[in-house]
């Protein structure tokens, strides 16, 4: 493609982990006079483009917020349609994941998902587990407060049994109790559709992430949109609480 933003990306300064809140499927469909599920179906195409672009670039981890704990409150028909879409997509995309050397993992309350979703998810996770390229993390029935509470409960149990004392709880120790224990924190968080919220997504892990918001609705999100977000990220100064001179030196 001519004049792709891809050429402007510094390959030595790639974000190690990109997390995305894929928003706007429903609005996209409505604007086209269609049912919301039509937006989700087209959202899958954007997922495929984004995953492929991130893997090609050499991004280490890509986390996609596919279904939140709060999404269980949507109308039953939409939940069922989303779950069916997941079943079909997981099945259809295994070959693509293998071709791109992508390792699939999932975070969230996986037990709460329908049996068929769990089965296809498990199959895809097993089949791709030895792949050494990008790790694709699907957040399913996920919310950060649920994850943090779950970690807290496991710490409380250890304290109750005398295995742990309060003094021994450090940031690193707490991080170890989260579902993302093997995944580095996201350096770039993207949200589509012009909403400026983090919606209960990876709240502990995004402490120092750069936030990038775009008005593009998720089904319209292309490889070029991902490149634009990465270029924007690379033009920011990340200070981690220090002053500019310290970071430059
Ligand atoms: C947000 O748009 C999107 C979702 C709740 C679901 C995301 C799911 C997909 C893209 C398809 C399945 C994904 C995978 C990984 C196979 P919204 O419905 O909240 O849109 P709105 O804000 O316009 O209503």
PDB file of C-alpha atoms and ligand atoms in Angstrom:
ATOM      1  CA  UNK A   1       0.000   0.000   0.000  1.00  0.00           C
ATOM      2  CA  UNK A   2       1.267   3.490  -0.872  1.00  0.00           C
ATOM      3  CA  UNK A   3       2.059   5.868   1.987  1.00  0.00           C
ATOM      4  CA  UNK A   4       1.204   3.437   4.746  1.00  0.00           C
ATOM      5  CA  UNK A   5       1.754   4.644   8.289  1.00  0.00           C
ATOM      6  CA  UNK A   6       3.462   1.287   8.759  1.00  0.00           C
ATOM      7  CA  UNK A   7       6.615   2.821   7.234  1.00  0.00           C
ATOM      8  CA  UNK A   8       6.713   5.441   9.997  1.00  0.00           C
ATOM      9  CA  UNK A   9       6.729   2.896  12.820  1.00  0.00           C
ATOM     10  CA  UNK A  10      10.023   2.514  14.679  1.00  0.00           C
ATOM     11  CA  UNK A  11      10.409  -1.263  15.036  1.00  0.00           C
ATOM     12  CA  UNK A  12      12.784  -0.806  17.982  1.00  0.00           C
ATOM     13  CA  UNK A  13      10.166   1.050  20.024  1.00  0.00           C
ATOM     14  CA  UNK A  14       7.081  -1.108  19.580  1.00  0.00           C
ATOM     15  CA  UNK A  15       4.691  -1.361  22.528  1.00  0.00           C
ATOM     16  CA  UNK A  16       5.227  -4.821  23.962  1.00  0.00           C
ATOM     17  CA  UNK A  17       1.557  -5.219  24.801  1.00  0.00           C
ATOM     18  CA  UNK A  18      -1.447  -3.511  23.178  1.00  0.00           C
ATOM     19  CA  UNK A  19      -4.906  -3.814  24.739  1.00  0.00           C
ATOM     20  CA  UNK A  20      -8.060  -2.844  22.851  1.00  0.00           C
ATOM     21  CA  UNK A  21     -11.588  -1.981  23.947  1.00  0.00           C
ATOM     22  CA  UNK A  22     -13.465  -2.799  20.755  1.00  0.00           C
ATOM     23  CA  UNK A  23     -16.455  -0.471  20.921  1.00  0.00           C
ATOM     24  CA  UNK A  24     -19.118   0.747  18.528  1.00  0.00           C
ATOM     25  CA  UNK A  25     -20.376  -2.412  16.822  1.00  0.00           C
ATOM     26  CA  UNK A  26     -23.996  -1.665  17.696  1.00  0.00           C
ATOM     27  CA  UNK A  27     -23.870   1.949  16.514  1.00  0.00           C
ATOM     28  CA  UNK A  28     -22.128   0.935  13.299  1.00  0.00           C
ATOM     29  CA  UNK A  29     -24.922  -1.522  12.501  1.00  0.00           C
ATOM     30  CA  UNK A  30     -27.678   0.926  13.440  1.00  0.00           C
ATOM     31  CA  UNK A  31     -26.218   3.596  11.158  1.00  0.00           C
ATOM     32  CA  UNK A  32     -26.475   1.099   8.349  1.00  0.00           C
ATOM     33  CA  UNK A  33     -30.082   0.320   9.306  1.00  0.00           C
ATOM     34  CA  UNK A  34     -29.187  -3.161  10.542  1.00  0.00           C
ATOM     35  CA  UNK A  35     -29.477  -5.276  13.695  1.00  0.00           C
ATOM     36  CA  UNK A  36     -26.724  -4.939  16.322  1.00  0.00           C
ATOM     37  CA  UNK A  37     -25.418  -8.447  15.599  1.00  0.00           C
ATOM     38  CA  UNK A  38     -24.566  -7.317  12.063  1.00  0.00           C
ATOM     39  CA  UNK A  39     -22.104  -4.937  13.742  1.00  0.00           C
ATOM     40  CA  UNK A  40     -20.582  -7.756  15.805  1.00  0.00           C
ATOM     41  CA  UNK A  41     -20.200  -9.921  12.696  1.00  0.00           C
ATOM     42  CA  UNK A  42     -18.336  -7.114  10.967  1.00  0.00           C
ATOM     43  CA  UNK A  43     -16.390  -6.573  14.175  1.00  0.00           C
ATOM     44  CA  UNK A  44     -14.895 -10.025  13.666  1.00  0.00           C
ATOM     45  CA  UNK A  45     -13.391  -8.816  10.368  1.00  0.00           C
ATOM     46  CA  UNK A  46     -11.730  -5.950  12.231  1.00  0.00           C
ATOM     47  CA  UNK A  47     -10.443  -8.454  14.803  1.00  0.00           C
ATOM     48  CA  UNK A  48      -8.851 -10.518  12.020  1.00  0.00           C
ATOM     49  CA  UNK A  49      -7.208  -7.428  10.415  1.00  0.00           C
ATOM     50  CA  UNK A  50      -5.907  -6.159  13.746  1.00  0.00           C
ATOM     51  CA  UNK A  51      -4.545  -9.509  14.903  1.00  0.00           C
ATOM     52  CA  UNK A  52      -2.787 -10.012  11.582  1.00  0.00           C
ATOM     53  CA  UNK A  53      -1.312  -6.497  11.579  1.00  0.00           C
ATOM     54  CA  UNK A  54      -0.082  -6.766  15.164  1.00  0.00           C
ATOM     55  CA  UNK A  55       1.500 -10.183  14.549  1.00  0.00           C
ATOM     56  CA  UNK A  56       3.176  -8.988  11.332  1.00  0.00           C
ATOM     57  CA  UNK A  57       4.706  -6.036  13.173  1.00  0.00           C
ATOM     58  CA  UNK A  58       6.074  -8.224  15.948  1.00  0.00           C
ATOM     59  CA  UNK A  59       3.865  -7.045  18.816  1.00  0.00           C
ATOM     60  CA  UNK A  60       4.356  -9.448  21.750  1.00  0.00           C
ATOM     61  CA  UNK A  61       0.882  -9.390  23.295  1.00  0.00           C
ATOM     62  CA  UNK A  62      -2.511  -8.222  22.059  1.00  0.00           C
ATOM     63  CA  UNK A  63      -5.473  -8.264  24.444  1.00  0.00           C
ATOM     64  CA  UNK A  64      -9.010  -7.837  23.101  1.00  0.00           C
ATOM     65  CA  UNK A  65     -11.977  -7.035  25.328  1.00  0.00           C
ATOM     66  CA  UNK A  66     -14.492  -9.345  23.628  1.00  0.00           C
ATOM     67  CA  UNK A  67     -17.143  -9.723  26.358  1.00  0.00           C
ATOM     68  CA  UNK A  68     -17.352  -8.009  29.728  1.00  0.00           C
ATOM     69  CA  UNK A  69     -18.977  -9.208  32.943  1.00  0.00           C
ATOM     70  CA  UNK A  70     -21.469  -6.354  32.444  1.00  0.00           C
ATOM     71  CA  UNK A  71     -22.328  -7.557  28.918  1.00  0.00           C
ATOM     72  CA  UNK A  72     -24.318 -10.411  30.551  1.00  0.00           C
ATOM     73  CA  UNK A  73     -26.971  -7.716  31.215  1.00  0.00           C
ATOM     74  CA  UNK A  74     -27.647  -7.243  27.486  1.00  0.00           C
ATOM     75  CA  UNK A  75     -30.829  -8.677  25.901  1.00  0.00           C
ATOM     76  CA  UNK A  76     -30.731 -12.498  25.808  1.00  0.00           C
ATOM     77  CA  UNK A  77     -30.923 -12.535  21.986  1.00  0.00           C
ATOM     78  CA  UNK A  78     -27.783 -10.398  21.680  1.00  0.00           C
ATOM     79  CA  UNK A  79     -25.878 -12.499  24.232  1.00  0.00           C
ATOM     80  CA  UNK A  80     -26.829 -15.701  22.405  1.00  0.00           C
ATOM     81  CA  UNK A  81     -25.835 -14.226  19.057  1.00  0.00           C
ATOM     82  CA  UNK A  82     -22.480 -13.072  20.449  1.00  0.00           C
ATOM     83  CA  UNK A  83     -21.800 -16.489  21.959  1.00  0.00           C
ATOM     84  CA  UNK A  84     -22.648 -18.235  18.673  1.00  0.00           C
ATOM     85  CA  UNK A  85     -20.348 -15.829  16.861  1.00  0.00           C
ATOM     86  CA  UNK A  86     -17.577 -16.713  19.287  1.00  0.00           C
ATOM     87  CA  UNK A  87     -18.120 -20.450  18.760  1.00  0.00           C
ATOM     88  CA  UNK A  88     -17.993 -20.051  14.965  1.00  0.00           C
ATOM     89  CA  UNK A  89     -15.070 -17.615  14.977  1.00  0.00           C
ATOM     90  CA  UNK A  90     -12.904 -19.675  17.315  1.00  0.00           C
ATOM     91  CA  UNK A  91     -13.444 -22.688  15.073  1.00  0.00           C
ATOM     92  CA  UNK A  92     -12.854 -20.803  11.822  1.00  0.00           C
ATOM     93  CA  UNK A  93      -9.780 -18.894  12.919  1.00  0.00           C
ATOM     94  CA  UNK A  94      -7.660 -21.733  14.353  1.00  0.00           C
ATOM     95  CA  UNK A  95      -5.847 -22.252  11.019  1.00  0.00           C
ATOM     96  CA  UNK A  96      -5.190 -18.532  10.741  1.00  0.00           C
ATOM     97  CA  UNK A  97      -3.746 -18.469  14.268  1.00  0.00           C
ATOM     98  CA  UNK A  98      -1.509 -21.444  13.442  1.00  0.00           C
ATOM     99  CA  UNK A  99      -0.314 -19.837  10.175  1.00  0.00           C
ATOM    100  CA  UNK A 100       0.597 -16.676  12.040  1.00  0.00           C
ATOM    101  CA  UNK A 101       2.320 -18.582  14.888  1.00  0.00           C
ATOM    102  CA  UNK A 102      -0.085 -16.977  17.398  1.00  0.00           C
ATOM    103  CA  UNK A 103      -0.640 -18.412  20.862  1.00  0.00           C
ATOM    104  CA  UNK A 104      -4.206 -17.905  22.157  1.00  0.00           C
ATOM    105  CA  UNK A 105      -5.001 -17.474  25.843  1.00  0.00           C
ATOM    106  CA  UNK A 106      -8.096 -16.244  27.676  1.00  0.00           C
ATOM    107  CA  UNK A 107      -8.765 -14.213  30.793  1.00  0.00           C
ATOM    108  CA  UNK A 108     -12.052 -13.758  32.626  1.00  0.00           C
ATOM    109  CA  UNK A 109     -14.620 -15.953  34.312  1.00  0.00           C
ATOM    110  CA  UNK A 110     -14.308 -18.668  31.655  1.00  0.00           C
ATOM    111  CA  UNK A 111     -16.452 -21.091  33.680  1.00  0.00           C
ATOM    112  CA  UNK A 112     -19.447 -18.808  33.220  1.00  0.00           C
ATOM    113  CA  UNK A 113     -19.362 -19.189  29.417  1.00  0.00           C
ATOM    114  CA  UNK A 114     -21.680 -21.589  27.556  1.00  0.00           C
ATOM    115  CA  UNK A 115     -20.366 -25.147  27.159  1.00  0.00           C
ATOM    116  CA  UNK A 116     -19.763 -24.841  23.385  1.00  0.00           C
ATOM    117  CA  UNK A 117     -17.770 -21.623  23.765  1.00  0.00           C
ATOM    118  CA  UNK A 118     -15.639 -23.245  26.477  1.00  0.00           C
ATOM    119  CA  UNK A 119     -15.059 -26.309  24.300  1.00  0.00           C
ATOM    120  CA  UNK A 120     -13.980 -24.372  21.199  1.00  0.00           C
ATOM    121  CA  UNK A 121     -11.932 -21.947  23.270  1.00  0.00           C
ATOM    122  CA  UNK A 122     -10.159 -24.836  25.010  1.00  0.00           C
ATOM    123  CA  UNK A 123      -9.453 -26.506  21.675  1.00  0.00           C
ATOM    124  CA  UNK A 124      -7.980 -23.318  20.170  1.00  0.00           C
ATOM    125  CA  UNK A 125      -5.912 -22.640  23.287  1.00  0.00           C
ATOM    126  CA  UNK A 126      -4.500 -26.187  23.312  1.00  0.00           C
ATOM    127  CA  UNK A 127      -3.769 -26.273  19.613  1.00  0.00           C
ATOM    128  CA  UNK A 128      -1.917 -22.935  19.638  1.00  0.00           C
ATOM    129  CA  UNK A 129      -0.159 -23.376  22.976  1.00  0.00           C
ATOM    130  CA  UNK A 130       3.255 -24.140  21.493  1.00  0.00           C
ATOM    131  CA  UNK A 131       3.215 -21.224  19.046  1.00  0.00           C
ATOM    132  CA  UNK A 132       6.054 -18.821  19.725  1.00  0.00           C
ATOM    133  CA  UNK A 133       4.865 -15.628  18.015  1.00  0.00           C
ATOM    134  CA  UNK A 134       2.374 -13.115  19.380  1.00  0.00           C
ATOM    135  CA  UNK A 135       0.176 -14.009  22.350  1.00  0.00           C
ATOM    136  CA  UNK A 136      -3.459 -13.136  21.681  1.00  0.00           C
ATOM    137  CA  UNK A 137      -5.370 -12.670  24.926  1.00  0.00           C
ATOM    138  CA  UNK A 138      -9.172 -12.798  24.712  1.00  0.00           C
ATOM    139  CA  UNK A 139     -10.918 -11.163  27.653  1.00  0.00           C
ATOM    140  CA  UNK A 140     -14.207 -13.057  27.966  1.00  0.00           C
ATOM    141  CA  UNK A 141     -16.718 -12.556  30.759  1.00  0.00           C
ATOM    142  CA  UNK A 142     -13.998 -10.322  32.123  1.00  0.00           C
ATOM    143  CA  UNK A 143     -14.017  -7.315  34.393  1.00  0.00           C
ATOM    144  CA  UNK A 144     -11.067  -5.871  36.270  1.00  0.00           C
ATOM    145  CA  UNK A 145     -12.973  -5.596  39.552  1.00  0.00           C
ATOM    146  CA  UNK A 146     -13.904  -9.275  39.296  1.00  0.00           C
ATOM    147  CA  UNK A 147     -10.265 -10.183  38.626  1.00  0.00           C
ATOM    148  CA  UNK A 148      -8.950  -8.005  41.472  1.00  0.00           C
ATOM    149  CA  UNK A 149     -11.534  -9.390  43.912  1.00  0.00           C
ATOM    150  CA  UNK A 150     -10.641 -12.911  42.865  1.00  0.00           C
ATOM    151  CA  UNK A 151      -6.947 -12.193  43.542  1.00  0.00           C
ATOM    152  CA  UNK A 152      -7.861 -10.644  46.878  1.00  0.00           C
ATOM    153  CA  UNK A 153      -9.854 -13.723  47.882  1.00  0.00           C
ATOM    154  CA  UNK A 154      -6.925 -15.996  47.096  1.00  0.00           C
ATOM    155  CA  UNK A 155      -4.645 -13.780  49.239  1.00  0.00           C
ATOM    156  CA  UNK A 156      -7.217 -13.785  52.070  1.00  0.00           C
ATOM    157  CA  UNK A 157      -7.355 -17.596  51.974  1.00  0.00           C
ATOM    158  CA  UNK A 158      -3.552 -17.769  52.278  1.00  0.00           C
ATOM    159  CA  UNK A 159      -3.627 -15.389  55.234  1.00  0.00           C
ATOM    160  CA  UNK A 160      -6.415 -17.400  56.897  1.00  0.00           C
ATOM    161  CA  UNK A 161      -4.361 -20.577  56.562  1.00  0.00           C
ATOM    162  CA  UNK A 162      -1.248 -18.890  57.953  1.00  0.00           C
ATOM    163  CA  UNK A 163       0.646 -19.306  54.664  1.00  0.00           C
ATOM    164  CA  UNK A 164       1.047 -15.543  54.228  1.00  0.00           C
ATOM    165  CA  UNK A 165       1.289 -12.410  56.362  1.00  0.00           C
ATOM    166  CA  UNK A 166       0.037  -8.935  55.404  1.00  0.00           C
ATOM    167  CA  UNK A 167       3.619  -7.667  55.381  1.00  0.00           C
ATOM    168  CA  UNK A 168       4.543 -10.073  52.610  1.00  0.00           C
ATOM    169  CA  UNK A 169       1.972  -8.587  50.205  1.00  0.00           C
ATOM    170  CA  UNK A 170       3.872  -6.409  47.738  1.00  0.00           C
ATOM    171  CA  UNK A 171       2.925  -5.026  44.321  1.00  0.00           C
ATOM    172  CA  UNK A 172       4.747  -7.933  42.676  1.00  0.00           C
ATOM    173  CA  UNK A 173       3.033 -10.448  44.923  1.00  0.00           C
ATOM    174  CA  UNK A 174      -0.394  -9.001  44.142  1.00  0.00           C
ATOM    175  CA  UNK A 175       0.367  -8.970  40.403  1.00  0.00           C
ATOM    176  CA  UNK A 176       1.225 -12.674  40.685  1.00  0.00           C
ATOM    177  CA  UNK A 177      -2.330 -13.428  41.883  1.00  0.00           C
ATOM    178  CA  UNK A 178      -3.985 -11.856  38.830  1.00  0.00           C
ATOM    179  CA  UNK A 179      -5.012 -13.835  35.766  1.00  0.00           C
ATOM    180  CA  UNK A 180      -2.512 -11.817  33.747  1.00  0.00           C
ATOM    181  CA  UNK A 181       0.432 -12.983  35.884  1.00  0.00           C
ATOM    182  CA  UNK A 182       2.348 -14.243  32.826  1.00  0.00           C
ATOM    183  CA  UNK A 183       1.567 -11.214  30.687  1.00  0.00           C
ATOM    184  CA  UNK A 184       3.448  -7.889  30.841  1.00  0.00           C
ATOM    185  CA  UNK A 185       1.340  -4.779  31.520  1.00  0.00           C
ATOM    186  CA  UNK A 186      -0.156  -3.117  28.432  1.00  0.00           C
ATOM    187  CA  UNK A 187       1.846  -0.127  27.252  1.00  0.00           C
ATOM    188  CA  UNK A 188      -0.868   1.081  24.899  1.00  0.00           C
ATOM    189  CA  UNK A 189      -4.632   0.943  25.470  1.00  0.00           C
ATOM    190  CA  UNK A 190      -6.838   1.721  22.483  1.00  0.00           C
ATOM    191  CA  UNK A 191     -10.566   2.411  22.669  1.00  0.00           C
ATOM    192  CA  UNK A 192     -12.648   2.903  19.564  1.00  0.00           C
ATOM    193  CA  UNK A 193     -15.972   4.704  18.972  1.00  0.00           C
ATOM    194  CA  UNK A 194     -15.225   8.045  20.601  1.00  0.00           C
ATOM    195  CA  UNK A 195     -15.990   6.975  24.185  1.00  0.00           C
ATOM    196  CA  UNK A 196     -13.465   8.136  26.797  1.00  0.00           C
ATOM    197  CA  UNK A 197     -13.765   5.402  29.395  1.00  0.00           C
ATOM    198  CA  UNK A 198     -11.803   2.350  30.521  1.00  0.00           C
ATOM    199  CA  UNK A 199     -14.942   0.360  31.423  1.00  0.00           C
ATOM    200  CA  UNK A 200     -13.561  -2.003  34.061  1.00  0.00           C
ATOM    201  CA  UNK A 201     -10.779  -3.258  31.783  1.00  0.00           C
ATOM    202  CA  UNK A 202      -7.355  -4.271  33.203  1.00  0.00           C
ATOM    203  CA  UNK A 203      -7.538  -1.534  35.853  1.00  0.00           C
ATOM    204  CA  UNK A 204      -4.477  -2.752  37.788  1.00  0.00           C
ATOM    205  CA  UNK A 205      -2.427  -3.439  34.674  1.00  0.00           C
ATOM    206  CA  UNK A 206      -2.977  -0.103  32.856  1.00  0.00           C
ATOM    207  CA  UNK A 207      -1.437   1.992  35.638  1.00  0.00           C
ATOM    208  CA  UNK A 208       1.193   3.371  33.224  1.00  0.00           C
ATOM    209  CA  UNK A 209      -0.396   2.578  29.866  1.00  0.00           C
ATOM    210  CA  UNK A 210      -0.699   5.286  27.243  1.00  0.00           C
ATOM    211  CA  UNK A 211      -4.381   5.773  26.388  1.00  0.00           C
ATOM    212  CA  UNK A 212      -5.426   6.274  22.779  1.00  0.00           C
ATOM    213  CA  UNK A 213      -8.981   7.089  21.774  1.00  0.00           C
ATOM    214  CA  UNK A 214     -10.301   7.143  18.232  1.00  0.00           C
ATOM    215  CA  UNK A 215     -13.736   8.012  16.845  1.00  0.00           C
ATOM    216  CA  UNK A 216     -13.565   5.069  14.438  1.00  0.00           C
ATOM    217  CA  UNK A 217     -16.259   2.494  15.195  1.00  0.00           C
ATOM    218  CA  UNK A 218     -14.782  -0.968  15.751  1.00  0.00           C
ATOM    219  CA  UNK A 219     -16.053  -2.621  12.497  1.00  0.00           C
ATOM    220  CA  UNK A 220     -14.295   0.157  10.542  1.00  0.00           C
ATOM    221  CA  UNK A 221     -10.985  -0.316  12.380  1.00  0.00           C
ATOM    222  CA  UNK A 222      -8.235  -1.279   9.902  1.00  0.00           C
ATOM    223  CA  UNK A 223      -4.530  -2.037   9.950  1.00  0.00           C
ATOM    224  CA  UNK A 224      -3.886   1.655   9.204  1.00  0.00           C
ATOM    225  CA  UNK A 225      -5.828   2.609  12.363  1.00  0.00           C
ATOM    226  CA  UNK A 226      -3.579   0.322  14.390  1.00  0.00           C
ATOM    227  CA  UNK A 227      -0.477   1.848  12.774  1.00  0.00           C
ATOM    228  CA  UNK A 228      -1.812   5.343  13.592  1.00  0.00           C
ATOM    229  CA  UNK A 229      -2.231   4.389  17.263  1.00  0.00           C
ATOM    230  CA  UNK A 230       1.292   2.963  17.413  1.00  0.00           C
ATOM    231  CA  UNK A 231       2.806   6.068  15.730  1.00  0.00           C
ATOM    232  CA  UNK A 232       0.962   8.238  18.245  1.00  0.00           C
ATOM    233  CA  UNK A 233       2.298   6.079  21.102  1.00  0.00           C
ATOM    234  CA  UNK A 234       5.846   6.385  19.787  1.00  0.00           C
ATOM    235  CA  UNK A 235       5.623  10.173  19.807  1.00  0.00           C
ATOM    236  CA  UNK A 236       4.780  10.322  23.497  1.00  0.00           C
ATOM    237  CA  UNK A 237       7.241  10.710  26.329  1.00  0.00           C
ATOM    238  CA  UNK A 238       6.715   8.047  28.971  1.00  0.00           C
ATOM    239  CA  UNK A 239       7.949   9.382  32.309  1.00  0.00           C
ATOM    240  CA  UNK A 240       6.624   6.864  34.867  1.00  0.00           C
ATOM    241  CA  UNK A 241       6.442   9.619  37.491  1.00  0.00           C
ATOM    242  CA  UNK A 242       9.932  10.993  36.751  1.00  0.00           C
ATOM    243  CA  UNK A 243      10.776  14.340  35.162  1.00  0.00           C
ATOM    244  CA  UNK A 244      11.523  14.777  31.491  1.00  0.00           C
ATOM    245  CA  UNK A 245      15.326  15.240  31.894  1.00  0.00           C
ATOM    246  CA  UNK A 246      15.620  12.004  33.860  1.00  0.00           C
ATOM    247  CA  UNK A 247      13.833  10.051  31.160  1.00  0.00           C
ATOM    248  CA  UNK A 248      15.924  11.536  28.326  1.00  0.00           C
ATOM    249  CA  UNK A 249      19.197  10.789  30.111  1.00  0.00           C
TER     250      UNK A 249
HETATM  251  C1  LIG B   1     -18.737  -3.465  21.698  1.00  0.00           C
HETATM  252  O1  LIG B   1     -19.619  -2.859  20.809  1.00  0.00           O
HETATM  253  C2  LIG B   1     -18.402  -4.817  21.295  1.00  0.00           C
HETATM  254  C3  LIG B   1     -18.715  -5.944  22.004  1.00  0.00           C
HETATM  255  C4  LIG B   1     -19.447  -5.928  23.283  1.00  0.00           C
HETATM  256  C5  LIG B   1     -18.377  -7.281  21.513  1.00  0.00           C
HETATM  257  C6  LIG B   1     -17.095  -7.395  20.759  1.00  0.00           C
HETATM  258  C7  LIG B   1     -17.162  -8.616  19.968  1.00  0.00           C
HETATM  259  C8  LIG B   1     -16.676  -8.781  18.718  1.00  0.00           C
HETATM  260  C9  LIG B   1     -15.904  -7.780  17.976  1.00  0.00           C
HETATM  261  C10 LIG B   1     -16.925 -10.058  18.017  1.00  0.00           C
HETATM  262  C11 LIG B   1     -16.324 -11.286  18.605  1.00  0.00           C
HETATM  263  C12 LIG B   1     -14.895 -11.160  18.955  1.00  0.00           C
HETATM  264  C13 LIG B   1     -13.944 -12.098  18.814  1.00  0.00           C
HETATM  265  C14 LIG B   1     -12.654 -11.902  19.465  1.00  0.00           C
HETATM  266  C15 LIG B   1     -14.136 -13.295  17.995  1.00  0.00           C
HETATM  267  P1  LIG B   1     -21.065  -2.429  21.343  1.00  0.00           P
HETATM  268  O2  LIG B   1     -22.007  -3.530  21.051  1.00  0.00           O
HETATM  269  O3  LIG B   1     -20.987  -2.038  22.768  1.00  0.00           O
HETATM  270  O4  LIG B   1     -21.351  -1.187  20.441  1.00  0.00           O
HETATM  271  P2  LIG B   1     -22.236   0.102  20.825  1.00  0.00           P
HETATM  272  O5  LIG B   1     -21.504   0.807  21.926  1.00  0.00           O
HETATM  273  O6  LIG B   1     -22.246   0.880  19.551  1.00  0.00           O
HETATM  274  O7  LIG B   1     -23.579  -0.381  21.237  1.00  0.00           O
END
